[in-house]
mmCIF file of C-alpha atoms in Angstrom:
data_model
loop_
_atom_site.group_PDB
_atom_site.id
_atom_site.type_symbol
_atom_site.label_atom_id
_atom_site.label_comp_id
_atom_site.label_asym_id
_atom_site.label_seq_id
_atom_site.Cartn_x
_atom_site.Cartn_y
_atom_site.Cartn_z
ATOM 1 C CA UNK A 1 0.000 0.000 0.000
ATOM 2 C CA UNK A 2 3.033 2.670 1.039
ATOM 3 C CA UNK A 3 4.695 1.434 -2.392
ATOM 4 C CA UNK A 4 1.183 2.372 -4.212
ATOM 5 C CA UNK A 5 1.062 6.007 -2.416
ATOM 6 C CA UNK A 6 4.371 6.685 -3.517
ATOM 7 C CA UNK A 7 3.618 5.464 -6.689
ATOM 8 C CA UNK A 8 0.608 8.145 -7.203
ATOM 9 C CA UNK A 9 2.596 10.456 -5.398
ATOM 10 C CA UNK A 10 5.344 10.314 -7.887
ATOM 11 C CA UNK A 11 2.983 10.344 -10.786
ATOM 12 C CA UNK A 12 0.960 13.500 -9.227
ATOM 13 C CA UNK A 13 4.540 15.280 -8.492
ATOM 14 C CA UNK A 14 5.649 15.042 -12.218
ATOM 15 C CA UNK A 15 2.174 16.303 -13.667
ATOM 16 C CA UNK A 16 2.149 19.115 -10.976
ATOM 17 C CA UNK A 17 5.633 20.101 -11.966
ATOM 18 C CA UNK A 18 4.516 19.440 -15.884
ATOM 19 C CA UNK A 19 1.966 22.280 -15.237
ATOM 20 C CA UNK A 20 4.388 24.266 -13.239
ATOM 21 C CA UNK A 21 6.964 24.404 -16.469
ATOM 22 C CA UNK A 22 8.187 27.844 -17.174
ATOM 23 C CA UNK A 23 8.022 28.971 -20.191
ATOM 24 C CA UNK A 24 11.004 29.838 -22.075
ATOM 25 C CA UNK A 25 11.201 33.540 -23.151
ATOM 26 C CA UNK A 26 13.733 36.351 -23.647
ATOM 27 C CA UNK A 27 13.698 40.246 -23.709
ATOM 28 C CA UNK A 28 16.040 42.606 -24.805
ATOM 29 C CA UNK A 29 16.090 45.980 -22.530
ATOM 30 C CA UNK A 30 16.112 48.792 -23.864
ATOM 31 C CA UNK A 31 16.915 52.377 -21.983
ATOM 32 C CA UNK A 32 15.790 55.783 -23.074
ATOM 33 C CA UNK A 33 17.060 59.186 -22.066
ATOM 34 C CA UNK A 34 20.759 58.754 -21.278
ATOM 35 C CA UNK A 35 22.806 60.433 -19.339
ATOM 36 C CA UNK A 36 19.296 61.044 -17.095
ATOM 37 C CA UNK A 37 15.914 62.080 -17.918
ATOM 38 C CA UNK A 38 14.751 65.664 -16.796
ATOM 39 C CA UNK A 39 12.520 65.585 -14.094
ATOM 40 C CA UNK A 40 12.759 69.670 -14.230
ATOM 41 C CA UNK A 41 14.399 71.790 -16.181
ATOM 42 C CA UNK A 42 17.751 70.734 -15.664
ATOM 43 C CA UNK A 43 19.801 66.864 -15.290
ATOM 44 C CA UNK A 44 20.892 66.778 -11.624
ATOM 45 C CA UNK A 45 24.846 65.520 -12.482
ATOM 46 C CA UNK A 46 24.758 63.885 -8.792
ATOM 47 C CA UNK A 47 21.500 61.839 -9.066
ATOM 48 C CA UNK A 48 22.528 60.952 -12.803
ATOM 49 C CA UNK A 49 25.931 59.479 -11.461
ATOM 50 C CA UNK A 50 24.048 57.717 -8.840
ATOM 51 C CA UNK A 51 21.563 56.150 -11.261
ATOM 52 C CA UNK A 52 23.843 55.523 -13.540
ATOM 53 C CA UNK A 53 25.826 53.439 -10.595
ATOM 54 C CA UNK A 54 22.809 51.604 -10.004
ATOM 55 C CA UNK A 55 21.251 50.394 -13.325
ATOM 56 C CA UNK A 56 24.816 49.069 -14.275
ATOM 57 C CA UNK A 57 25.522 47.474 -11.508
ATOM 58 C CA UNK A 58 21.618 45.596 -12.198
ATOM 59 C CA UNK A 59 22.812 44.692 -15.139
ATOM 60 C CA UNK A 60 25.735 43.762 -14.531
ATOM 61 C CA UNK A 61 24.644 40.994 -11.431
ATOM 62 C CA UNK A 62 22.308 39.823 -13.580
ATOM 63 C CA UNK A 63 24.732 39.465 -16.800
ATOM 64 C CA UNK A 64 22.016 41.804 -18.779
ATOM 65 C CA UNK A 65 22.805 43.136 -22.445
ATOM 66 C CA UNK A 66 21.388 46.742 -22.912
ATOM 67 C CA UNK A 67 21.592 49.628 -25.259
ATOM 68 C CA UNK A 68 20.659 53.112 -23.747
ATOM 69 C CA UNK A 69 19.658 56.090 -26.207
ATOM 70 C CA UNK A 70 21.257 59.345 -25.770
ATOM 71 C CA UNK A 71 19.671 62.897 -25.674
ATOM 72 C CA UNK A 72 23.309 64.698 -26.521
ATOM 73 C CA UNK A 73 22.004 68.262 -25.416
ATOM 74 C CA UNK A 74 21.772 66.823 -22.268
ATOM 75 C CA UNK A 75 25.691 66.347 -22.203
ATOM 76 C CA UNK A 76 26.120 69.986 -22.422
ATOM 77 C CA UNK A 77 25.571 71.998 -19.298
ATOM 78 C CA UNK A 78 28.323 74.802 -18.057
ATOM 79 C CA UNK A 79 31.065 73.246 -16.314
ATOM 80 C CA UNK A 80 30.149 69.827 -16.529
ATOM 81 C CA UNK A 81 30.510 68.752 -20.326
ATOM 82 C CA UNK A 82 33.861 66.425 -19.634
ATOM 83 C CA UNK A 83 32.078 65.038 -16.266
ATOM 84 C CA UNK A 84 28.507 64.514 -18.526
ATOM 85 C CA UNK A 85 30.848 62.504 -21.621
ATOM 86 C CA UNK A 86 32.743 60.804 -18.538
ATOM 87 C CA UNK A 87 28.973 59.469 -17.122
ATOM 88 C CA UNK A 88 28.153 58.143 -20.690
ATOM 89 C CA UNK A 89 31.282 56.422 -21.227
ATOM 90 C CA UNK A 90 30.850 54.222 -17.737
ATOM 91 C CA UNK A 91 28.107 52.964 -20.005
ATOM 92 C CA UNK A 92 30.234 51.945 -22.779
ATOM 93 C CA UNK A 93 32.800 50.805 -20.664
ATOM 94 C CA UNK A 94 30.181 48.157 -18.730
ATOM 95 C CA UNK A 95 29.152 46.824 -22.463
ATOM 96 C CA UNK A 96 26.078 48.957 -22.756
ATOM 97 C CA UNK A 97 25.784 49.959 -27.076
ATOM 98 C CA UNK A 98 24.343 53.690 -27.377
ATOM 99 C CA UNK A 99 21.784 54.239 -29.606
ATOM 100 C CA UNK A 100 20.506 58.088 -30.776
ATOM 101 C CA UNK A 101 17.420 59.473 -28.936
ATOM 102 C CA UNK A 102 17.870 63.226 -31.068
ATOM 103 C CA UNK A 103 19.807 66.014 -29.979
ATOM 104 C CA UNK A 104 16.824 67.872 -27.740
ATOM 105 C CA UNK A 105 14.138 64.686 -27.293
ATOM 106 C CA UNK A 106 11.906 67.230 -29.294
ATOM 107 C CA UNK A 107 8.251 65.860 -30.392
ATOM 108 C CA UNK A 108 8.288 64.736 -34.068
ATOM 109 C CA UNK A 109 4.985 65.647 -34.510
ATOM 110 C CA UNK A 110 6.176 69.714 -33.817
ATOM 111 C CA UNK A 111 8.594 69.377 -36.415
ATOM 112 C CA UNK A 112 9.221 69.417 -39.862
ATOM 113 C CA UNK A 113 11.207 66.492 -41.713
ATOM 114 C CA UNK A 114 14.017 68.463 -42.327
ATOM 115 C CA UNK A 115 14.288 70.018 -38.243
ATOM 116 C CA UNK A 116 14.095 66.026 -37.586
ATOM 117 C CA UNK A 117 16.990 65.243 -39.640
ATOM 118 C CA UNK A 118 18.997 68.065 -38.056
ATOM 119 C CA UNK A 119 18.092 66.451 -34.918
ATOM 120 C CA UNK A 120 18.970 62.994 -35.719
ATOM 121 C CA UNK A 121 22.537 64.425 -37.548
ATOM 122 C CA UNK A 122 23.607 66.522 -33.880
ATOM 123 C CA UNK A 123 22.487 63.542 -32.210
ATOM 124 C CA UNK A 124 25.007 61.515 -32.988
ATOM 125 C CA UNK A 125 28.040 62.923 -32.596
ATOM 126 C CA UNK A 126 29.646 62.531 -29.661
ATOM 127 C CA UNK A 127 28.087 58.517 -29.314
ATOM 128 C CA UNK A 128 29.552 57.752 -32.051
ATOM 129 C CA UNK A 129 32.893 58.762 -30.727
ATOM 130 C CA UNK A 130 32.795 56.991 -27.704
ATOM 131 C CA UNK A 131 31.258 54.228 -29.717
ATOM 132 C CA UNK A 132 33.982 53.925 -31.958
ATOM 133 C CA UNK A 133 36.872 51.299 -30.299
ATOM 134 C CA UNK A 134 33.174 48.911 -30.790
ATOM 135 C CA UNK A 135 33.096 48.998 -34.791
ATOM 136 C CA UNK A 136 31.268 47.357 -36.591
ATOM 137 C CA UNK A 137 28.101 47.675 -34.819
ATOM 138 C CA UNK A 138 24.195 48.017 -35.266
ATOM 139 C CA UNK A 139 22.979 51.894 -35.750
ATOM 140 C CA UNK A 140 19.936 52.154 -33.680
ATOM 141 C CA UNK A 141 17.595 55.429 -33.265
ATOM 142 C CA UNK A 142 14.466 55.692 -31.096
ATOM 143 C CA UNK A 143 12.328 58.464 -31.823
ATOM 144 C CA UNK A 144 11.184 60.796 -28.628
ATOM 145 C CA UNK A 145 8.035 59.582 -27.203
ATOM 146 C CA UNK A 146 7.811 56.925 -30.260
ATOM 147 C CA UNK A 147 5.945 59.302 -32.475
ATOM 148 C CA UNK A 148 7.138 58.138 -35.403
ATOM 149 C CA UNK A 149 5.296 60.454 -37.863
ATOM 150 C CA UNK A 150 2.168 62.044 -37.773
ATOM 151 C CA UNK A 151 1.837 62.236 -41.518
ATOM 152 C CA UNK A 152 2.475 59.453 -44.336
ATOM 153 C CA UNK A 153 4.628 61.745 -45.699
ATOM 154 C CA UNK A 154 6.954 62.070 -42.541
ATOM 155 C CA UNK A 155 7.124 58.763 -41.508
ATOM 156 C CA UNK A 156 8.358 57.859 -44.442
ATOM 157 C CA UNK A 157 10.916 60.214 -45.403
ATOM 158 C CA UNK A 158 12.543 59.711 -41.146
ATOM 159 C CA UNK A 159 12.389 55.973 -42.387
ATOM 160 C CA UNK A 160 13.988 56.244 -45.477
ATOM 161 C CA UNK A 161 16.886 58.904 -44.263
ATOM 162 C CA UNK A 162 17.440 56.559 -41.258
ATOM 163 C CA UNK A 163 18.295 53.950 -43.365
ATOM 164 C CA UNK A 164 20.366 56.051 -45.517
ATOM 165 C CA UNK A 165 22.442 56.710 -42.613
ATOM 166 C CA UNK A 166 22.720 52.744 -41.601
ATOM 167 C CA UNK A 167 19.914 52.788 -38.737
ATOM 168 C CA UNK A 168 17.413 50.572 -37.591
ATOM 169 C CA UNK A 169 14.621 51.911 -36.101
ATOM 170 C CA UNK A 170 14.647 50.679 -32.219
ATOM 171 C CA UNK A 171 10.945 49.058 -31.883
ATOM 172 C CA UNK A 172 9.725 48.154 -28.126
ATOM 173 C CA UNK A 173 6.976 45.611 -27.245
ATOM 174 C CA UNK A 174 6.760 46.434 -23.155
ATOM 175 C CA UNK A 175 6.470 50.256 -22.155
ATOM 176 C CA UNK A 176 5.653 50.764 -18.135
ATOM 177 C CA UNK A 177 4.807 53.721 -18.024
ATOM 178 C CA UNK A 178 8.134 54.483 -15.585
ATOM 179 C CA UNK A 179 8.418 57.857 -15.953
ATOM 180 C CA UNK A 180 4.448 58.121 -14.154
ATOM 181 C CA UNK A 181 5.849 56.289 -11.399
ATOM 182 C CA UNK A 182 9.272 58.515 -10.900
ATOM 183 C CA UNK A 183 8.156 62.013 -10.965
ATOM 184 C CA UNK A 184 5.963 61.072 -7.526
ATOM 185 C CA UNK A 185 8.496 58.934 -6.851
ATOM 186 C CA UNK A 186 11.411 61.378 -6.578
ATOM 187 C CA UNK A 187 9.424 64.036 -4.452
ATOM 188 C CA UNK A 188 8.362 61.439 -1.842
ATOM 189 C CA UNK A 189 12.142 60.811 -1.514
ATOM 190 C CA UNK A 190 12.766 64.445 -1.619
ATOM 191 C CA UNK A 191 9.971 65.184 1.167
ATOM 192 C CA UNK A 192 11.412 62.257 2.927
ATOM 193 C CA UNK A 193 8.153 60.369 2.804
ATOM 194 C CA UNK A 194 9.345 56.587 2.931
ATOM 195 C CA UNK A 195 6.171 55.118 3.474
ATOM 196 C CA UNK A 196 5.024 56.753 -0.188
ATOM 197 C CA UNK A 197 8.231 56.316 -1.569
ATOM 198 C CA UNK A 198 7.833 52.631 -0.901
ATOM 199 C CA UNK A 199 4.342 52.339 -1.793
ATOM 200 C CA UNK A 200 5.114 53.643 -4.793
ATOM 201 C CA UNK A 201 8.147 50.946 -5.940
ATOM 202 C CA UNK A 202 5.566 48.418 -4.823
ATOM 203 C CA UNK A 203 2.838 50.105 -7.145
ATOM 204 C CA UNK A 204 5.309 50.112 -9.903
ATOM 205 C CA UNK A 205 6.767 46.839 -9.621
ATOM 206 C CA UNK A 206 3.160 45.165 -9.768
ATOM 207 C CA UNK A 207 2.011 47.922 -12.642
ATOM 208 C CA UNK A 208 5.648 46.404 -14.603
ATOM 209 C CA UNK A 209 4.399 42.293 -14.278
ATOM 210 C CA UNK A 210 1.522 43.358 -15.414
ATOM 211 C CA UNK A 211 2.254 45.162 -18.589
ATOM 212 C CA UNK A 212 4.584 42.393 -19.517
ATOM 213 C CA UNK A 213 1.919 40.136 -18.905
ATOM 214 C CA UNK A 214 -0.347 41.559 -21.137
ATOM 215 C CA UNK A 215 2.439 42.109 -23.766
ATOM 216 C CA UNK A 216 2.531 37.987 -23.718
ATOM 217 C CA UNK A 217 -0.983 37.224 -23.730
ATOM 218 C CA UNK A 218 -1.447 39.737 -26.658
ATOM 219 C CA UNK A 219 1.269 38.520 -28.844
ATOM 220 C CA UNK A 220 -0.113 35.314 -28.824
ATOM 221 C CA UNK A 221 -3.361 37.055 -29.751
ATOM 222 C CA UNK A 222 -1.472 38.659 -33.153
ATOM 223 C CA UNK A 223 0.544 35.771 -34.009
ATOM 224 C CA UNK A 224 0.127 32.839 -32.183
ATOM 225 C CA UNK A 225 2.903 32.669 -30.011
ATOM 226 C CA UNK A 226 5.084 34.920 -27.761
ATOM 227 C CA UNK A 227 7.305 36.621 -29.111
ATOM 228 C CA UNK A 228 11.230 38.086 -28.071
ATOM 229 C CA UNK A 229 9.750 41.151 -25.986
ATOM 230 C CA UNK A 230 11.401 44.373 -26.310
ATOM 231 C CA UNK A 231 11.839 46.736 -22.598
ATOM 232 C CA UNK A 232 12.044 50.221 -22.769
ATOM 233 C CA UNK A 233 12.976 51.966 -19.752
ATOM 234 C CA UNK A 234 14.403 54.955 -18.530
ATOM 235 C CA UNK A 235 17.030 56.121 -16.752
ATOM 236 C CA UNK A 236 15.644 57.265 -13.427
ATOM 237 C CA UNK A 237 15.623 57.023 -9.911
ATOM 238 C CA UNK A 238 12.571 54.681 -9.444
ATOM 239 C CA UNK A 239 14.631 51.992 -12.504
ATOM 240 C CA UNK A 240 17.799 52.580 -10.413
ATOM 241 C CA UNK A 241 15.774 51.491 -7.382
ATOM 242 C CA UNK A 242 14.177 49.063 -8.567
ATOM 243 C CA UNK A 243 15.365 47.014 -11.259
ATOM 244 C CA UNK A 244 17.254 44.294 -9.735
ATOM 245 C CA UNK A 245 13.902 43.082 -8.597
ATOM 246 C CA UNK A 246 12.666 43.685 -11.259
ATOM 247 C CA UNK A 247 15.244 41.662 -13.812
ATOM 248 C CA UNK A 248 14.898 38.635 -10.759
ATOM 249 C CA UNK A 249 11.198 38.716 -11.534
ATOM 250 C CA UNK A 250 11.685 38.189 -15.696
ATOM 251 C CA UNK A 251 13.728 35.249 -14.599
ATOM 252 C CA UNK A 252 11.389 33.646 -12.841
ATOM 253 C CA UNK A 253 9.126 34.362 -15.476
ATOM 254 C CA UNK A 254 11.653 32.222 -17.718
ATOM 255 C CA UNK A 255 13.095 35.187 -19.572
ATOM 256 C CA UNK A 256 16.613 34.981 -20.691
ATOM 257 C CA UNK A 257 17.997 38.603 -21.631
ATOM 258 C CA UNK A 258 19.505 39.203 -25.511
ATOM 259 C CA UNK A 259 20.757 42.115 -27.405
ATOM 260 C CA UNK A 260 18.026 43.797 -29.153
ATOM 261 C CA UNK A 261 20.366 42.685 -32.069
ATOM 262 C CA UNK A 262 19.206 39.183 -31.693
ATOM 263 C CA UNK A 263 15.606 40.575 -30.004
ATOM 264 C CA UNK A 264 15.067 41.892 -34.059
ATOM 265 C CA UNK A 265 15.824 38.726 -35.495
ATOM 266 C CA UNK A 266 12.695 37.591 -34.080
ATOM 267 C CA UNK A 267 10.699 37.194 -37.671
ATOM 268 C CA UNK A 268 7.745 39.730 -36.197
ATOM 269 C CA UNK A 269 10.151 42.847 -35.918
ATOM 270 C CA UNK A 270 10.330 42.406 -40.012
ATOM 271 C CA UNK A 271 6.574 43.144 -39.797
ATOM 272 C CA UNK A 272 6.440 46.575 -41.689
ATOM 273 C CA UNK A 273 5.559 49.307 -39.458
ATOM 274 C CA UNK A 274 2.511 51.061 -41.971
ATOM 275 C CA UNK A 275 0.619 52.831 -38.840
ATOM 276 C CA UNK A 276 0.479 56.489 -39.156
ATOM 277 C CA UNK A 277 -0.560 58.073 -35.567
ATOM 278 C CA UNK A 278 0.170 61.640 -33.474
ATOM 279 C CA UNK A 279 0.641 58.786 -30.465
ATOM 280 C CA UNK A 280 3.383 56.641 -29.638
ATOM 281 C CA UNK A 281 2.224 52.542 -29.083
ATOM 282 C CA UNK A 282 4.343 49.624 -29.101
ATOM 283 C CA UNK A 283 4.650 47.431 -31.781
ATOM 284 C CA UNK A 284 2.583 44.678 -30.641
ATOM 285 C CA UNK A 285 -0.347 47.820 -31.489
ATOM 286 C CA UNK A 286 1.490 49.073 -34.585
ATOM 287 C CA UNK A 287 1.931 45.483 -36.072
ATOM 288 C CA UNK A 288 -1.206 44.244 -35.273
ATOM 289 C CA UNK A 289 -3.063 47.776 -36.982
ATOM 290 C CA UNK A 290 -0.595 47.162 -39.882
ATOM 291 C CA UNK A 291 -0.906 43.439 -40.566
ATOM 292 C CA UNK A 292 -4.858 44.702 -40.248
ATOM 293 C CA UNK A 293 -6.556 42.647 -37.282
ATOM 294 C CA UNK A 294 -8.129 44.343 -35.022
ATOM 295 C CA UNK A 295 -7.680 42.565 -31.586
ATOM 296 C CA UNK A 296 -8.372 44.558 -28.503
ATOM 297 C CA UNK A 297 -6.464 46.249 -26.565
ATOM 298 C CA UNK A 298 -8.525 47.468 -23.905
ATOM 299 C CA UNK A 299 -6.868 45.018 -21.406
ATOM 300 C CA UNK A 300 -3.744 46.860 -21.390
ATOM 301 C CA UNK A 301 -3.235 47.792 -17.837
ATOM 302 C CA UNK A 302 -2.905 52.003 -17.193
ATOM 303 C CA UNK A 303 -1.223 53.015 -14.194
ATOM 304 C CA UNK A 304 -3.371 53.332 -10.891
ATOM 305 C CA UNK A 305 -5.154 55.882 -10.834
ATOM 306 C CA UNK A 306 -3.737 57.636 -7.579
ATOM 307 C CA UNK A 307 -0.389 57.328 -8.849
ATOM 308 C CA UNK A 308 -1.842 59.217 -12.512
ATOM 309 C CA UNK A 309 -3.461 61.505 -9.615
ATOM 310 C CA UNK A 310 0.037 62.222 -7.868
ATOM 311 C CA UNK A 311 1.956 62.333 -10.988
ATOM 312 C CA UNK A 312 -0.184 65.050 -12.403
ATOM 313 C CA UNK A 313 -0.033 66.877 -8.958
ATOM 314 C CA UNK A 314 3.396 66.916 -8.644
ATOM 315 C CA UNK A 315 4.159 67.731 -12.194
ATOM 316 C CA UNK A 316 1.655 71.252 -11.896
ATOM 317 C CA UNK A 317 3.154 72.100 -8.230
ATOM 318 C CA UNK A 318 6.834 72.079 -10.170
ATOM 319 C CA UNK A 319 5.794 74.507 -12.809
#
């Protein structure tokens, strides 16, 4: 009889653990607004080193590839150009590609095609420099906010003098909303409110399962299975807080972390991009309008509403 329960038991154990397999998946992450976003005005040098510290040191535990886009007007403050450059190269120097973000992060949709091509042309300058001892590599640009063209006529000449000038056009398929999160975020930590400050990481961390979750479930919607997901980030104080949990949770939802390199040799980022919007979706939205289906989206998640509340509170008491 013992022999017989340990029999079942056995049996139960493997179909339990059967049902318990992990999925195999893999993300590339992707990080916008190098050296550090503005959460005023101005790029703090002090909390950009320290974020900067941070986020490479996540990656780095956790053996992550990355590529971070760089706003190059943001290098360029009195009296702390060489320190700026010096920020940007710890980057390079921990294996991190840089990709062009524009010159000024200005809206697409504001400007005309030629003002965009100025902005992509003085974006580039110094990141290519630093990115030189790493030739050959992959050109990458990511357009501010992701508006990629608000007219047929735009899109297509950005597209076309991108690839003139050997880019690829940095696509994302997971977008958390971080920057919602920080902006609170940042003044808690400023006001020395820990109990908000850590009710917010906890917010954020749930709000960031979530979105990938959804990011799954729809790309099985669009093509059947799931697909290499593409993170976009940014650098801030709430990712340099929180991202080692964060990468620890991807692993233990079976994601192994590529280059977007190999991320866009995933046969879906070939899917041709033919959406034409003011707004700024992921690709799991763009491809599925392009390839026209027209699966909803409506489960995918927004950010609580209190933090959308605090967000927008704290953004008017700054002005």
């Amino acid at each position: 009889m013992l022999l017989i329960w340990i029999l079942l038991l056995a049996m139960f154990g493997a179909v339990s653990s059967q049902e318990r397999k992990i999925p195999e998946r893999t993300m590339a992450v992707t990080i916008d607004d190098l050296p550090f976003v503005k959460t005023t005005e101005t790029v703090v040098l002090t909390r950009a080193q320290r974020t900067t510290k941070a986020i490479l040191r996540s990656l780095g535990e956790h053996k992550v590839p990355a590529i971070g886009f760089v706003v190059e007007s943001r290098l360029h403050a009195t009296s702390e150009v060489d320190q700026r450059i010096a920020l940007l190269q710890r980057w390079v120097d921990a294996g991190v590609t840089l990709g062009n973000h524009t010159y000024s992060h200005q809206d697409f949709n504001d400007l005309t095609i030629d003002e965009f091509q100025d902005e992509i042309i003085k974006g580039e300058v110094i990141t290519r420099r630093l990115m030189e001892p790493h030739n050959p590599y992959q050109l990458y640009f990511r357009h501010p906010m992701n508006h990629t063209g608000d007219t047929r006529c735009k899109k297509e000449a950005i597209e076309k003098f991108l690839a003139a000038r050997g880019y690829r056009i940095a696509k994302h398929t997971i977008e958390n909303s971080d920057f919602i999160f920080n902006v609170p975020y940042v003044q808690a930590k400023q006001n020395g409110d820990s109990a908000l400050a850590e009710r917010l990481r906890e917010s954020y961390m749930a709000y960031n399962l979530a979105v990938t979750n959804f990011a799954e479930r729809i790309s099985v919607e669009i093509f059947g299975r799931e697909v290499a997901q593409t993170l976009l980030i940014h650098t801030n104080d709430i990712n340099a807080d929180c991202l080692d949990i964060m990468l620890t949770n991807w692993k233990e939802r079976g994601y192994r972390f590529i280059t977007l390199d190999e991320a866009m040799t995933d046969p879906v980022y070939a899917t041709e991009d033919t959406l034409v919007t003011t707004h700024g979706p992921t690709w799991l939205f763009r491809w599925m309008k392009s390839i026209g289906n027209n699966i909803s989206f409506r489960g995918d998640p927004e950010p609580p509403q209190w933090v959308t509340d605090l967000y927008w509170a704290t953004r008017r008491a700054d002005r």
